[in-house]
mmCIF file of C-alpha atoms and ligand atoms in Angstrom:
data_model
loop_
_atom_site.group_PDB
_atom_site.id
_atom_site.type_symbol
_atom_site.label_atom_id
_atom_site.label_comp_id
_atom_site.label_asym_id
_atom_site.label_seq_id
_atom_site.Cartn_x
_atom_site.Cartn_y
_atom_site.Cartn_z
ATOM 1 C CA MET A 1 -2.728 -4.141 -38.663
ATOM 2 C CA SER A 2 -5.947 -5.800 -39.727
ATOM 3 C CA GLU A 3 -9.041 -5.039 -37.655
ATOM 4 C CA GLU A 4 -10.772 -8.230 -38.827
ATOM 5 C CA ALA A 5 -12.521 -10.537 -36.366
ATOM 6 C CA ASP A 6 -10.040 -13.390 -36.716
ATOM 7 C CA THR A 7 -6.956 -11.367 -35.772
ATOM 8 C CA ARG A 8 -4.749 -13.166 -33.222
ATOM 9 C CA LEU A 9 -2.415 -11.201 -30.956
ATOM 10 C CA LEU A 10 0.502 -12.752 -29.125
ATOM 11 C CA VAL A 11 0.825 -10.753 -25.892
ATOM 12 C CA THR A 12 4.097 -11.396 -24.090
ATOM 13 C CA GLY A 13 4.068 -10.658 -20.362
ATOM 14 C CA GLY A 14 0.266 -10.770 -20.422
ATOM 15 C CA ALA A 15 0.068 -12.034 -16.819
ATOM 16 C CA GLY A 16 1.885 -8.956 -15.474
ATOM 17 C CA PHE A 17 0.487 -5.560 -14.509
ATOM 18 C CA ILE A 18 0.249 -3.712 -17.816
ATOM 19 C CA GLY A 19 0.020 -6.781 -20.076
ATOM 20 C CA SER A 20 -3.007 -8.142 -18.194
ATOM 21 C CA ASN A 21 -4.748 -4.769 -18.224
ATOM 22 C CA PHE A 22 -4.029 -4.571 -21.974
ATOM 23 C CA VAL A 23 -5.616 -7.996 -22.576
ATOM 24 C CA ARG A 24 -8.715 -6.861 -20.631
ATOM 25 C CA HIS A 25 -8.812 -3.709 -22.759
ATOM 26 C CA VAL A 26 -8.492 -5.702 -26.002
ATOM 27 C CA MET A 27 -11.334 -8.014 -24.930
ATOM 28 C CA GLY A 28 -13.654 -5.017 -24.495
ATOM 29 C CA ALA A 29 -12.477 -2.836 -27.383
ATOM 30 C CA THR A 30 -11.917 -5.362 -30.216
ATOM 31 C CA SER A 31 -12.891 -8.820 -31.395
ATOM 32 C CA HIS A 32 -9.272 -10.007 -31.514
ATOM 33 C CA ASP A 33 -8.185 -13.329 -30.025
ATOM 34 C CA VAL A 34 -5.172 -13.349 -27.714
ATOM 35 C CA THR A 35 -2.428 -15.788 -26.825
ATOM 36 C CA ILE A 36 -0.669 -14.782 -23.610
ATOM 37 C CA LEU A 37 2.949 -15.927 -23.392
ATOM 38 C CA ASP A 38 4.288 -15.493 -19.876
ATOM 39 C CA LYS A 39 7.014 -17.148 -17.806
ATOM 40 C CA LEU A 40 5.156 -16.400 -14.546
ATOM 41 C CA THR A 41 8.207 -14.999 -12.805
ATOM 42 C CA TYR A 42 7.694 -13.581 -9.308
ATOM 43 C CA ALA A 43 5.922 -10.696 -11.134
ATOM 44 C CA GLY A 44 3.433 -12.748 -13.162
ATOM 45 C CA ARG A 45 0.342 -14.359 -11.694
ATOM 46 C CA ILE A 46 -2.047 -16.758 -13.410
ATOM 47 C CA ASP A 47 -4.873 -15.622 -11.118
ATOM 48 C CA THR A 48 -4.500 -12.128 -12.625
ATOM 49 C CA VAL A 49 -5.855 -13.463 -15.924
ATOM 50 C CA SER A 50 -7.652 -16.710 -15.032
ATOM 51 C CA ASP A 51 -11.088 -15.066 -15.394
ATOM 52 C CA LEU A 52 -10.165 -14.107 -18.995
ATOM 53 C CA LEU A 53 -9.115 -17.555 -20.188
ATOM 54 C CA GLY A 54 -11.593 -19.186 -22.600
ATOM 55 C CA PRO A 55 -12.511 -19.142 -26.281
ATOM 56 C CA ARG A 56 -10.779 -15.808 -26.987
ATOM 57 C CA VAL A 57 -7.811 -15.935 -24.593
ATOM 58 C CA ARG A 58 -5.282 -18.753 -24.374
ATOM 59 C CA PHE A 59 -2.395 -18.945 -21.910
ATOM 60 C CA VAL A 60 1.032 -20.412 -22.759
ATOM 61 C CA LEU A 61 3.594 -20.781 -19.978
ATOM 62 C CA GLY A 62 7.104 -20.048 -21.210
ATOM 63 C CA ASP A 63 10.113 -17.805 -21.685
ATOM 64 C CA ILE A 64 10.407 -15.266 -24.524
ATOM 65 C CA GLY A 65 14.054 -16.382 -24.737
ATOM 66 C CA ASP A 66 13.014 -19.938 -25.735
ATOM 67 C CA ALA A 67 13.260 -19.774 -29.543
ATOM 68 C CA ALA A 68 11.699 -23.203 -30.105
ATOM 69 C CA LEU A 69 8.613 -22.181 -28.150
ATOM 70 C CA VAL A 70 8.396 -18.617 -29.464
ATOM 71 C CA SER A 71 8.771 -19.337 -33.197
ATOM 72 C CA PRO A 72 5.501 -21.303 -33.768
ATOM 73 C CA LEU A 73 3.576 -18.889 -31.525
ATOM 74 C CA VAL A 74 4.748 -15.943 -33.614
ATOM 75 C CA ALA A 75 4.068 -17.898 -36.836
ATOM 76 C CA GLU A 76 0.395 -18.382 -35.945
ATOM 77 C CA SER A 77 -0.094 -14.722 -34.837
ATOM 78 C CA ASP A 78 -0.929 -11.618 -36.866
ATOM 79 C CA ALA A 79 0.800 -9.336 -34.387
ATOM 80 C CA VAL A 80 2.990 -9.510 -31.302
ATOM 81 C CA VAL A 81 2.555 -6.999 -28.480
ATOM 82 C CA HIS A 82 5.677 -7.255 -26.362
ATOM 83 C CA PHE A 83 5.276 -6.356 -22.679
ATOM 84 C CA ALA A 84 7.380 -9.141 -21.098
ATOM 85 C CA ALA A 85 10.283 -7.718 -19.125
ATOM 86 C CA GLU A 86 12.020 -7.595 -15.810
ATOM 87 C CA SER A 87 10.551 -4.263 -14.739
ATOM 88 C CA HIS A 88 11.678 -3.217 -11.259
ATOM 89 C CA ASN A 89 14.603 -0.843 -10.738
ATOM 90 C CA ASP A 90 15.287 -1.836 -7.126
ATOM 91 C CA ARG A 91 15.702 -5.491 -8.121
ATOM 92 C CA ALA A 92 17.982 -4.583 -11.046
ATOM 93 C CA LEU A 93 20.311 -2.806 -8.630
ATOM 94 C CA HIS A 94 20.775 -6.063 -6.697
ATOM 95 C CA ASP A 95 20.715 -8.594 -9.537
ATOM 96 C CA PRO A 96 20.924 -7.159 -13.069
ATOM 97 C CA ARG A 97 21.479 -10.473 -14.913
ATOM 98 C CA PRO A 98 17.788 -11.385 -15.483
ATOM 99 C CA PHE A 99 17.261 -7.888 -16.888
ATOM 100 C CA VAL A 100 19.857 -8.484 -19.592
ATOM 101 C CA GLU A 101 18.604 -12.021 -20.218
ATOM 102 C CA THR A 102 14.919 -11.143 -20.603
ATOM 103 C CA ASN A 103 14.919 -7.525 -21.752
ATOM 104 C CA VAL A 104 17.844 -7.789 -24.174
ATOM 105 C CA VAL A 105 18.327 -11.441 -25.165
ATOM 106 C CA GLY A 106 14.608 -12.236 -24.826
ATOM 107 C CA THR A 107 13.683 -9.310 -27.093
ATOM 108 C CA PHE A 108 16.369 -10.422 -29.573
ATOM 109 C CA THR A 109 14.837 -13.919 -29.652
ATOM 110 C CA LEU A 110 11.397 -12.473 -30.315
ATOM 111 C CA LEU A 111 12.771 -10.224 -33.058
ATOM 112 C CA GLU A 112 14.297 -13.199 -34.844
ATOM 113 C CA ALA A 113 10.927 -14.997 -34.801
ATOM 114 C CA VAL A 114 9.176 -11.854 -36.074
ATOM 115 C CA ARG A 115 11.766 -11.576 -38.855
ATOM 116 C CA ALA A 116 11.314 -15.227 -39.835
ATOM 117 C CA HIS A 117 7.504 -15.140 -39.905
ATOM 118 C CA GLY A 118 6.702 -11.549 -40.928
ATOM 119 C CA ALA A 119 4.395 -10.761 -37.996
ATOM 120 C CA ARG A 120 3.679 -7.162 -36.980
ATOM 121 C CA LEU A 121 5.418 -6.207 -33.684
ATOM 122 C CA HIS A 122 4.690 -3.534 -31.137
ATOM 123 C CA HIS A 123 7.475 -3.144 -28.570
ATOM 124 C CA VAL A 124 6.434 -1.640 -25.222
ATOM 125 C CA SER A 125 9.152 0.438 -23.600
ATOM 126 C CA THR A 126 9.678 3.119 -21.005
ATOM 127 C CA ASP A 127 10.553 6.788 -20.642
ATOM 128 C CA GLU A 128 13.436 5.691 -18.399
ATOM 129 C CA VAL A 129 15.549 5.017 -21.502
ATOM 130 C CA PHE A 130 15.990 8.814 -21.784
ATOM 131 C CA GLY A 131 17.618 9.242 -18.364
ATOM 132 C CA ASP A 132 16.267 12.042 -16.178
ATOM 133 C CA LEU A 133 15.411 15.753 -16.294
ATOM 134 C CA ALA A 134 16.357 18.513 -13.855
ATOM 135 C CA TYR A 135 13.788 19.652 -11.293
ATOM 136 C CA ASP A 136 14.041 23.299 -12.272
ATOM 137 C CA ASP A 137 13.556 22.607 -15.988
ATOM 138 C CA THR A 138 10.456 22.802 -18.137
ATOM 139 C CA ALA A 139 11.901 20.385 -20.723
ATOM 140 C CA ARG A 140 10.069 17.138 -21.445
ATOM 141 C CA PHE A 141 11.076 13.976 -23.333
ATOM 142 C CA ASP A 142 9.856 13.652 -26.925
ATOM 143 C CA GLU A 143 10.627 11.429 -29.919
ATOM 144 C CA ARG A 144 13.848 13.383 -30.652
ATOM 145 C CA THR A 145 15.304 12.741 -27.182
ATOM 146 C CA ALA A 146 18.394 10.513 -27.371
ATOM 147 C CA PRO A 147 18.714 7.415 -25.166
ATOM 148 C CA ASP A 148 20.741 8.126 -22.023
ATOM 149 C CA PRO A 149 19.749 5.516 -19.439
ATOM 150 C CA SER A 150 20.924 5.789 -15.818
ATOM 151 C CA SER A 151 20.016 2.425 -14.289
ATOM 152 C CA PRO A 152 20.582 -1.243 -15.202
ATOM 153 C CA TYR A 153 16.850 -1.654 -15.883
ATOM 154 C CA ALA A 154 16.718 1.445 -18.094
ATOM 155 C CA ALA A 155 19.895 0.412 -19.950
ATOM 156 C CA SER A 156 18.414 -3.018 -20.697
ATOM 157 C CA LYS A 157 15.220 -1.426 -22.042
ATOM 158 C CA ALA A 158 17.218 1.094 -24.113
ATOM 159 C CA ALA A 159 19.184 -1.826 -25.578
ATOM 160 C CA SER A 160 15.931 -3.567 -26.512
ATOM 161 C CA ASP A 161 14.626 -0.403 -28.210
ATOM 162 C CA LEU A 162 17.830 -0.132 -30.249
ATOM 163 C CA LEU A 163 17.567 -3.771 -31.314
ATOM 164 C CA VAL A 164 14.003 -3.189 -32.549
ATOM 165 C CA LYS A 165 15.091 -0.086 -34.510
ATOM 166 C CA ALA A 166 17.989 -1.992 -36.082
ATOM 167 C CA TRP A 167 15.713 -4.897 -37.099
ATOM 168 C CA VAL A 168 13.331 -2.417 -38.768
ATOM 169 C CA ARG A 169 16.128 -0.729 -40.698
ATOM 170 C CA SER A 170 18.187 -3.813 -41.578
ATOM 171 C CA PHE A 171 15.538 -6.494 -42.000
ATOM 172 C CA ASP A 172 12.373 -4.503 -42.807
ATOM 173 C CA ILE A 173 10.366 -5.968 -39.962
ATOM 174 C CA ARG A 174 7.025 -4.204 -39.345
ATOM 175 C CA ALA A 175 7.540 -2.792 -35.866
ATOM 176 C CA THR A 176 6.589 0.224 -33.750
ATOM 177 C CA ILE A 177 7.872 1.274 -30.318
ATOM 178 C CA SER A 178 6.220 3.172 -27.471
ATOM 179 C CA ASN A 179 7.993 4.755 -24.486
ATOM 180 C CA CYS A 180 5.523 5.348 -21.696
ATOM 181 C CA SER A 181 5.680 7.127 -18.350
ATOM 182 C CA ASN A 182 4.800 5.599 -14.941
ATOM 183 C CA ASN A 183 1.525 3.654 -14.832
ATOM 184 C CA TYR A 184 -0.857 3.168 -11.931
ATOM 185 C CA GLY A 185 -3.924 0.937 -11.748
ATOM 186 C CA PRO A 186 -5.231 -2.440 -10.569
ATOM 187 C CA TYR A 187 -3.077 -5.598 -10.565
ATOM 188 C CA GLN A 188 0.216 -3.719 -10.064
ATOM 189 C CA SER A 189 2.764 -5.602 -7.954
ATOM 190 C CA VAL A 190 3.039 -4.373 -4.374
ATOM 191 C CA GLU A 191 6.790 -3.978 -4.917
ATOM 192 C CA LYS A 192 6.053 -0.800 -6.942
ATOM 193 C CA PHE A 193 5.712 2.630 -5.328
ATOM 194 C CA ILE A 194 1.954 3.331 -5.345
ATOM 195 C CA PRO A 195 0.706 -0.182 -4.434
ATOM 196 C CA ARG A 196 3.491 -0.532 -1.856
ATOM 197 C CA GLN A 197 2.394 2.617 -0.052
ATOM 198 C CA ILE A 198 -1.352 1.850 -0.354
ATOM 199 C CA THR A 199 -0.852 -1.642 1.092
ATOM 200 C CA ASN A 200 1.468 -0.273 3.794
ATOM 201 C CA VAL A 201 -1.351 2.006 4.952
ATOM 202 C CA LEU A 202 -3.914 -0.827 4.705
ATOM 203 C CA ARG A 203 -1.576 -2.940 6.875
ATOM 204 C CA GLY A 204 -1.088 -0.141 9.442
ATOM 205 C CA ARG A 205 2.488 0.600 8.310
ATOM 206 C CA ARG A 206 3.917 3.986 7.364
ATOM 207 C CA PRO A 207 4.676 4.729 3.685
ATOM 208 C CA GLN A 208 8.392 4.690 2.834
ATOM 209 C CA LEU A 209 9.729 7.585 0.755
ATOM 210 C CA TYR A 210 13.195 7.298 -0.766
ATOM 211 C CA GLY A 211 15.535 10.240 -0.156
ATOM 212 C CA SER A 212 13.750 13.573 0.189
ATOM 213 C CA GLY A 213 10.626 12.480 -1.704
ATOM 214 C CA ARG A 214 11.308 15.254 -4.201
ATOM 215 C CA ASN A 215 11.678 12.962 -7.239
ATOM 216 C CA VAL A 216 9.018 13.505 -9.885
ATOM 217 C CA ARG A 217 7.230 10.843 -11.928
ATOM 218 C CA ASP A 218 4.705 11.457 -14.740
ATOM 219 C CA TRP A 219 1.762 9.253 -13.684
ATOM 220 C CA MET A 220 -0.886 7.908 -16.035
ATOM 221 C CA HIS A 221 -3.652 5.328 -15.654
ATOM 222 C CA VAL A 222 -2.863 1.910 -17.093
ATOM 223 C CA ASP A 223 -6.116 1.911 -19.147
ATOM 224 C CA ASP A 224 -4.853 4.967 -21.011
ATOM 225 C CA HIS A 225 -1.578 3.156 -21.731
ATOM 226 C CA SER A 226 -3.617 0.234 -23.115
ATOM 227 C CA SER A 227 -5.643 2.470 -25.426
ATOM 228 C CA ALA A 228 -2.434 4.128 -26.632
ATOM 229 C CA VAL A 229 -0.776 0.778 -27.421
ATOM 230 C CA LEU A 230 -3.861 -0.392 -29.308
ATOM 231 C CA ALA A 231 -4.006 2.871 -31.281
ATOM 232 C CA ILE A 232 -0.337 2.521 -32.270
ATOM 233 C CA LEU A 233 -0.742 -1.157 -33.126
ATOM 234 C CA GLU A 234 -3.700 -0.438 -35.392
ATOM 235 C CA ASN A 235 -2.814 2.947 -36.890
ATOM 236 C CA GLY A 236 0.823 3.741 -36.057
ATOM 237 C CA THR A 237 3.411 4.214 -38.797
ATOM 238 C CA ILE A 238 5.790 1.272 -39.159
ATOM 239 C CA GLY A 239 9.287 2.077 -37.918
ATOM 240 C CA GLU A 240 8.097 4.951 -35.734
ATOM 241 C CA THR A 241 8.430 5.558 -32.005
ATOM 242 C CA TYR A 242 5.601 7.174 -30.001
ATOM 243 C CA LEU A 243 5.971 8.648 -26.526
ATOM 244 C CA VAL A 244 3.011 7.991 -24.235
ATOM 245 C CA GLY A 245 2.110 10.242 -21.314
ATOM 246 C CA ALA A 246 -0.847 12.130 -19.870
ATOM 247 C CA ASP A 247 0.633 15.263 -18.249
ATOM 248 C CA GLY A 248 0.669 13.701 -14.764
ATOM 249 C CA GLU A 249 3.862 15.068 -13.182
ATOM 250 C CA ARG A 250 3.867 14.789 -9.379
ATOM 251 C CA SER A 251 6.535 14.473 -6.709
ATOM 252 C CA ASN A 252 6.657 11.202 -4.784
ATOM 253 C CA ARG A 253 6.020 13.158 -1.608
ATOM 254 C CA ARG A 254 2.787 14.610 -3.056
ATOM 255 C CA VAL A 255 1.619 11.140 -4.120
ATOM 256 C CA VAL A 256 2.186 9.744 -0.624
ATOM 257 C CA GLU A 257 0.409 12.721 0.964
ATOM 258 C CA LEU A 258 -2.556 12.086 -1.329
ATOM 259 C CA ILE A 259 -2.663 8.368 -0.439
ATOM 260 C CA LEU A 260 -2.636 9.328 3.252
ATOM 261 C CA GLU A 261 -5.376 11.943 2.765
ATOM 262 C CA LEU A 262 -7.556 9.516 0.761
ATOM 263 C CA THR A 263 -7.196 6.844 3.473
ATOM 264 C CA GLY A 264 -8.000 9.228 6.337
ATOM 265 C CA GLN A 265 -4.455 9.406 7.761
ATOM 266 C CA PRO A 266 -2.440 12.513 8.712
ATOM 267 C CA SER A 267 -0.670 13.646 5.536
ATOM 268 C CA ASP A 268 2.769 13.613 7.206
ATOM 269 C CA ALA A 269 2.518 10.018 8.510
ATOM 270 C CA TYR A 270 5.346 8.696 6.303
ATOM 271 C CA ASP A 271 9.056 7.872 6.783
ATOM 272 C CA LEU A 272 11.964 9.200 4.724
ATOM 273 C CA VAL A 273 14.336 6.272 4.117
ATOM 274 C CA ALA A 274 17.681 5.735 2.355
ATOM 275 C CA ASP A 275 17.639 6.880 -1.268
ATOM 276 C CA ARG A 276 17.789 4.575 -4.303
ATOM 277 C CA PRO A 277 21.347 4.661 -5.760
ATOM 278 C CA GLY A 278 21.457 6.724 -8.957
ATOM 279 C CA HIS A 279 17.800 7.719 -8.407
ATOM 280 C CA ASP A 280 16.468 9.507 -11.510
ATOM 281 C CA ARG A 281 15.178 12.952 -10.549
ATOM 282 C CA ARG A 282 12.334 13.772 -12.902
ATOM 283 C CA TYR A 283 10.509 12.205 -15.856
ATOM 284 C CA ALA A 284 8.101 14.135 -18.098
ATOM 285 C CA ILE A 285 6.580 13.167 -21.439
ATOM 286 C CA ASP A 286 5.472 15.313 -24.365
ATOM 287 C CA ALA A 287 2.892 13.090 -26.135
ATOM 288 C CA THR A 288 2.034 15.599 -28.894
ATOM 289 C CA LYS A 289 2.929 13.159 -31.704
ATOM 290 C CA LEU A 290 0.609 10.448 -30.385
ATOM 291 C CA ARG A 291 -2.192 12.964 -29.907
ATOM 292 C CA ASP A 292 -1.775 14.708 -33.276
ATOM 293 C CA GLU A 293 -1.026 11.714 -35.523
ATOM 294 C CA LEU A 294 -3.348 9.131 -33.978
ATOM 295 C CA GLY A 295 -5.915 11.295 -32.199
ATOM 296 C CA TRP A 296 -5.263 9.471 -28.903
ATOM 297 C CA ARG A 297 -6.545 11.098 -25.711
ATOM 298 C CA PRO A 298 -6.302 9.839 -22.108
ATOM 299 C CA ARG A 299 -9.668 9.196 -20.413
ATOM 300 C CA HIS A 300 -8.448 9.373 -16.807
ATOM 301 C CA ARG A 301 -7.785 13.063 -16.330
ATOM 302 C CA ASP A 302 -8.130 13.405 -12.558
ATOM 303 C CA PHE A 303 -5.297 11.715 -10.638
ATOM 304 C CA ALA A 304 -6.963 11.941 -7.208
ATOM 305 C CA THR A 305 -10.091 10.199 -8.526
ATOM 306 C CA GLY A 306 -8.039 7.485 -10.243
ATOM 307 C CA LEU A 307 -5.869 6.985 -7.175
ATOM 308 C CA GLY A 308 -8.969 6.722 -4.968
ATOM 309 C CA GLN A 309 -10.345 3.985 -7.255
ATOM 310 C CA VAL A 310 -7.043 2.104 -7.090
ATOM 311 C CA ILE A 311 -7.019 2.355 -3.273
ATOM 312 C CA ASP A 312 -10.556 0.875 -3.308
ATOM 313 C CA TRP A 313 -9.329 -1.925 -5.591
ATOM 314 C CA TYR A 314 -6.489 -2.891 -3.204
ATOM 315 C CA ARG A 315 -8.922 -2.700 -0.262
ATOM 316 C CA ALA A 316 -11.320 -5.080 -2.040
ATOM 317 C CA ASN A 317 -8.669 -7.476 -3.382
ATOM 318 C CA GLU A 318 -6.431 -8.278 -0.427
ATOM 319 C CA ALA A 319 -6.519 -11.972 -1.417
ATOM 320 C CA TRP A 320 -4.719 -10.989 -4.647
ATOM 321 C CA TRP A 321 -1.834 -9.168 -2.912
ATOM 322 C CA ALA A 322 -1.543 -10.487 0.676
ATOM 323 C CA ALA A 323 1.008 -13.254 0.039
ATOM 324 C CA ASP A 324 3.091 -11.056 -2.265
ATOM 325 C CA LYS A 325 3.130 -8.273 0.314
ATOM 326 C CA ASP A 326 4.925 -10.414 2.886
ATOM 327 C CA ARG A 327 7.439 -11.656 0.304
ATOM 328 C CA VAL A 328 8.084 -8.154 -1.057
ATOM 329 C CA GLU A 329 8.610 -6.589 2.372
ATOM 330 C CA ARG A 330 10.997 -9.435 3.303
ATOM 331 C CA TYR A 331 12.905 -8.684 0.085
ATOM 332 C CA TYR A 332 13.094 -4.960 0.876
ATOM 333 C CA ALA A 333 14.245 -5.700 4.450
ATOM 334 C CA ALA A 334 16.931 -8.118 3.223
ATOM 335 C CA THR A 335 18.272 -5.642 0.658
ATOM 336 C CA GLU A 336 18.039 -2.562 2.889
ATOM 337 C CA ARG A 337 20.612 0.103 2.076
HETATM 338 P P1 NAD B 1 5.467 -6.570 -14.606
HETATM 339 O O1 NAD B 1 6.746 -6.858 -13.920
HETATM 340 O O2 NAD B 1 4.236 -6.322 -13.786
HETATM 341 O O3 NAD B 1 5.103 -7.750 -15.605
HETATM 342 C C1 NAD B 1 6.073 -8.369 -16.417
HETATM 343 C C2 NAD B 1 5.499 -9.699 -16.915
HETATM 344 O O4 NAD B 1 6.461 -10.297 -17.796
HETATM 345 C C3 NAD B 1 5.235 -10.705 -15.792
HETATM 346 O O5 NAD B 1 3.978 -11.328 -15.984
HETATM 347 C C4 NAD B 1 6.384 -11.718 -15.937
HETATM 348 O O6 NAD B 1 6.035 -13.024 -15.497
HETATM 349 C C5 NAD B 1 6.615 -11.680 -17.448
HETATM 350 N N1 NAD B 1 7.975 -12.082 -17.816
HETATM 351 C C6 NAD B 1 9.151 -11.665 -17.251
HETATM 352 N N2 NAD B 1 10.189 -12.271 -17.852
HETATM 353 C C7 NAD B 1 9.667 -13.079 -18.831
HETATM 354 C C8 NAD B 1 10.237 -13.934 -19.803
HETATM 355 N N3 NAD B 1 11.572 -14.102 -19.883
HETATM 356 N N4 NAD B 1 9.407 -14.583 -20.636
HETATM 357 C C9 NAD B 1 8.062 -14.426 -20.559
HETATM 358 N N5 NAD B 1 7.465 -13.642 -19.654
HETATM 359 C C10 NAD B 1 8.262 -12.958 -18.798
HETATM 360 O O7 NAD B 1 5.767 -5.332 -15.568
HETATM 361 P P2 NAD B 1 4.805 -4.149 -16.037
HETATM 362 O O8 NAD B 1 4.901 -3.042 -15.079
HETATM 363 O O9 NAD B 1 3.502 -4.711 -16.405
HETATM 364 O O10 NAD B 1 5.589 -3.684 -17.363
HETATM 365 C C11 NAD B 1 5.271 -4.266 -18.629
HETATM 366 C C12 NAD B 1 6.090 -3.605 -19.707
HETATM 367 O O11 NAD B 1 5.811 -2.215 -19.741
HETATM 368 C C13 NAD B 1 7.611 -3.721 -19.499
HETATM 369 O O12 NAD B 1 8.206 -3.931 -20.755
HETATM 370 C C14 NAD B 1 8.002 -2.373 -18.917
HETATM 371 O O13 NAD B 1 9.335 -2.065 -19.267
HETATM 372 C C15 NAD B 1 7.014 -1.471 -19.616
HETATM 373 N N6 NAD B 1 6.659 -0.219 -18.916
HETATM 374 C C16 NAD B 1 6.211 -0.256 -17.621
HETATM 375 C C17 NAD B 1 5.791 0.922 -17.003
HETATM 376 C C18 NAD B 1 5.254 0.937 -15.587
HETATM 377 O O14 NAD B 1 4.958 2.013 -15.063
HETATM 378 N N7 NAD B 1 5.075 -0.199 -14.915
HETATM 379 C C19 NAD B 1 5.855 2.131 -17.709
HETATM 380 C C20 NAD B 1 6.352 2.130 -19.030
HETATM 381 C C21 NAD B 1 6.716 0.937 -19.621
HETATM 382 O O1 DAU B 2 8.804 5.497 -15.897
HETATM 383 C C1 DAU B 2 8.376 4.213 -16.260
HETATM 384 C C2 DAU B 2 8.908 3.207 -15.272
HETATM 385 O O2 DAU B 2 8.165 3.403 -14.073
HETATM 386 C C3 DAU B 2 8.781 1.765 -15.758
HETATM 387 O O3 DAU B 2 9.623 1.590 -16.847
HETATM 388 C C4 DAU B 2 9.174 0.782 -14.647
HETATM 389 O O4 DAU B 2 8.944 -0.545 -15.078
HETATM 390 C C5 DAU B 2 8.326 1.066 -13.429
HETATM 391 O O5 DAU B 2 8.699 0.219 -12.358
HETATM 392 C C6 DAU B 2 8.487 2.526 -13.027
HETATM 393 O O6 DAU B 2 9.842 2.780 -12.570
HETATM 394 P P1 DAU B 2 10.124 3.682 -11.275
HETATM 395 O O7 DAU B 2 11.460 3.323 -10.762
HETATM 396 O O8 DAU B 2 9.798 5.098 -11.549
HETATM 397 O O9 DAU B 2 8.938 3.081 -10.332
HETATM 398 P P2 DAU B 2 8.861 2.655 -8.804
HETATM 399 O O10 DAU B 2 7.415 2.299 -8.562
HETATM 400 O O11 DAU B 2 9.885 1.668 -8.420
HETATM 401 O O12 DAU B 2 9.189 4.023 -8.055
HETATM 402 C C7 DAU B 2 8.492 5.232 -8.334
HETATM 403 C C8 DAU B 2 9.175 6.349 -7.552
HETATM 404 O O13 DAU B 2 8.950 6.131 -6.153
HETATM 405 C C9 DAU B 2 10.680 6.385 -7.723
HETATM 406 O O14 DAU B 2 11.102 7.744 -7.679
HETATM 407 C C10 DAU B 2 11.229 5.649 -6.491
HETATM 408 C C11 DAU B 2 10.197 5.994 -5.437
HETATM 409 N N1 DAU B 2 9.966 4.972 -4.384
HETATM 410 C C12 DAU B 2 9.741 3.677 -4.767
HETATM 411 C C13 DAU B 2 9.463 2.711 -3.805
HETATM 412 C C14 DAU B 2 9.245 1.263 -4.190
HETATM 413 C C15 DAU B 2 9.873 5.374 -3.051
HETATM 414 O O15 DAU B 2 10.037 6.553 -2.705
HETATM 415 N N2 DAU B 2 9.577 4.417 -2.109
HETATM 416 C C16 DAU B 2 9.370 3.101 -2.427
HETATM 417 O O16 DAU B 2 9.108 2.288 -1.509
#
């Protein structure tokens, strides 16, 4: 993709957690202009990006599944960076339909616009498309791992990845795909594990661990995901998939203990609650291809330091999450297993 000053990116889902952090990263690291296309579902918030809006960043309210809206936006853009998705596993277990509509049909709609107008596309996906790994295994996911999703969310993302691959092969669109591990950082919805437990502690509630707390996720800072996506967009090989991870495997129990330690609470002050149905055991990424081919390196190497900074961010930004917290906890209570 061109690195010229007048490059315009269309960033779908740019008012969500990772999309908004990506737009912030692009503002600092490039001279590109950005159009954010976001439906502002329960997960998207205009106040997450309102400070960015101005000469370089424009906001368009709308659905990636709306072909009449999407087509001219893609036509005027040099590249599309596709983050928009329904992203939360617990919600998919209760109501999978929006996951198929946005993640599958929405991605299809975007692909047709990309095909018609010849824009470059980067599709942002997840390591969950590969299913899970055993606890007592040293294996990690890499670019040769076959899709084997366990959950409705993961299946919808795997379907979107396969659509992108088919459009590259059949229609010669210029697309790349990344499959990233779990992100943490500012502006993440309090429905997700780390912000939910941080805000529980800040509200005087006990963290809630599903099952035994043994499940392992491969955590990386959202800024490192942003730099990886930009590296792939600018220097990745068309048609290729890159796995993104930063060697951050930790059990959920260890993450909660760390949150409790960093907030001055006893490290066993959490509750074990009913497990998530079909709960994937372990994710782990081998990002050798991204490192070797594109020279990408994560900047945030120390998880405890990064987590401490995120705790400080939630402490300082209660106005951003307070209303969502009540809604999210009502949702969890209403859907209790
Ligand atoms: P998020 O739920 O915080 O944000 C999703 C954004 O997409 C929201 O702003 C929402 O309003 C918007 N959106 C949803 N449906 C839309 C539609 N039909 N049209 C337009 N906009 C729509 O999600 P996130 O955690 O920022 O994840 C972003 C992307 O990264 C997703 O594709 C997800 O699969 C992927 N991913 C996430 C993680 C993670 O740890 N959170 C890890 C790897 C990959
Ligand atoms: O791996 C990448 C994926 O990471 C992304 O594709 C998803 O969009 C993102 O939501 C995330 O999926 P997870 O299901 O791993 O994330 P979540 O934050 O929901 O949960 C992380 C782990 O914590 C998981 O093992 C379930 C557990 N958990 C979650 C919640 C909300 C708890 O133990 N307690 C909780 O209250």
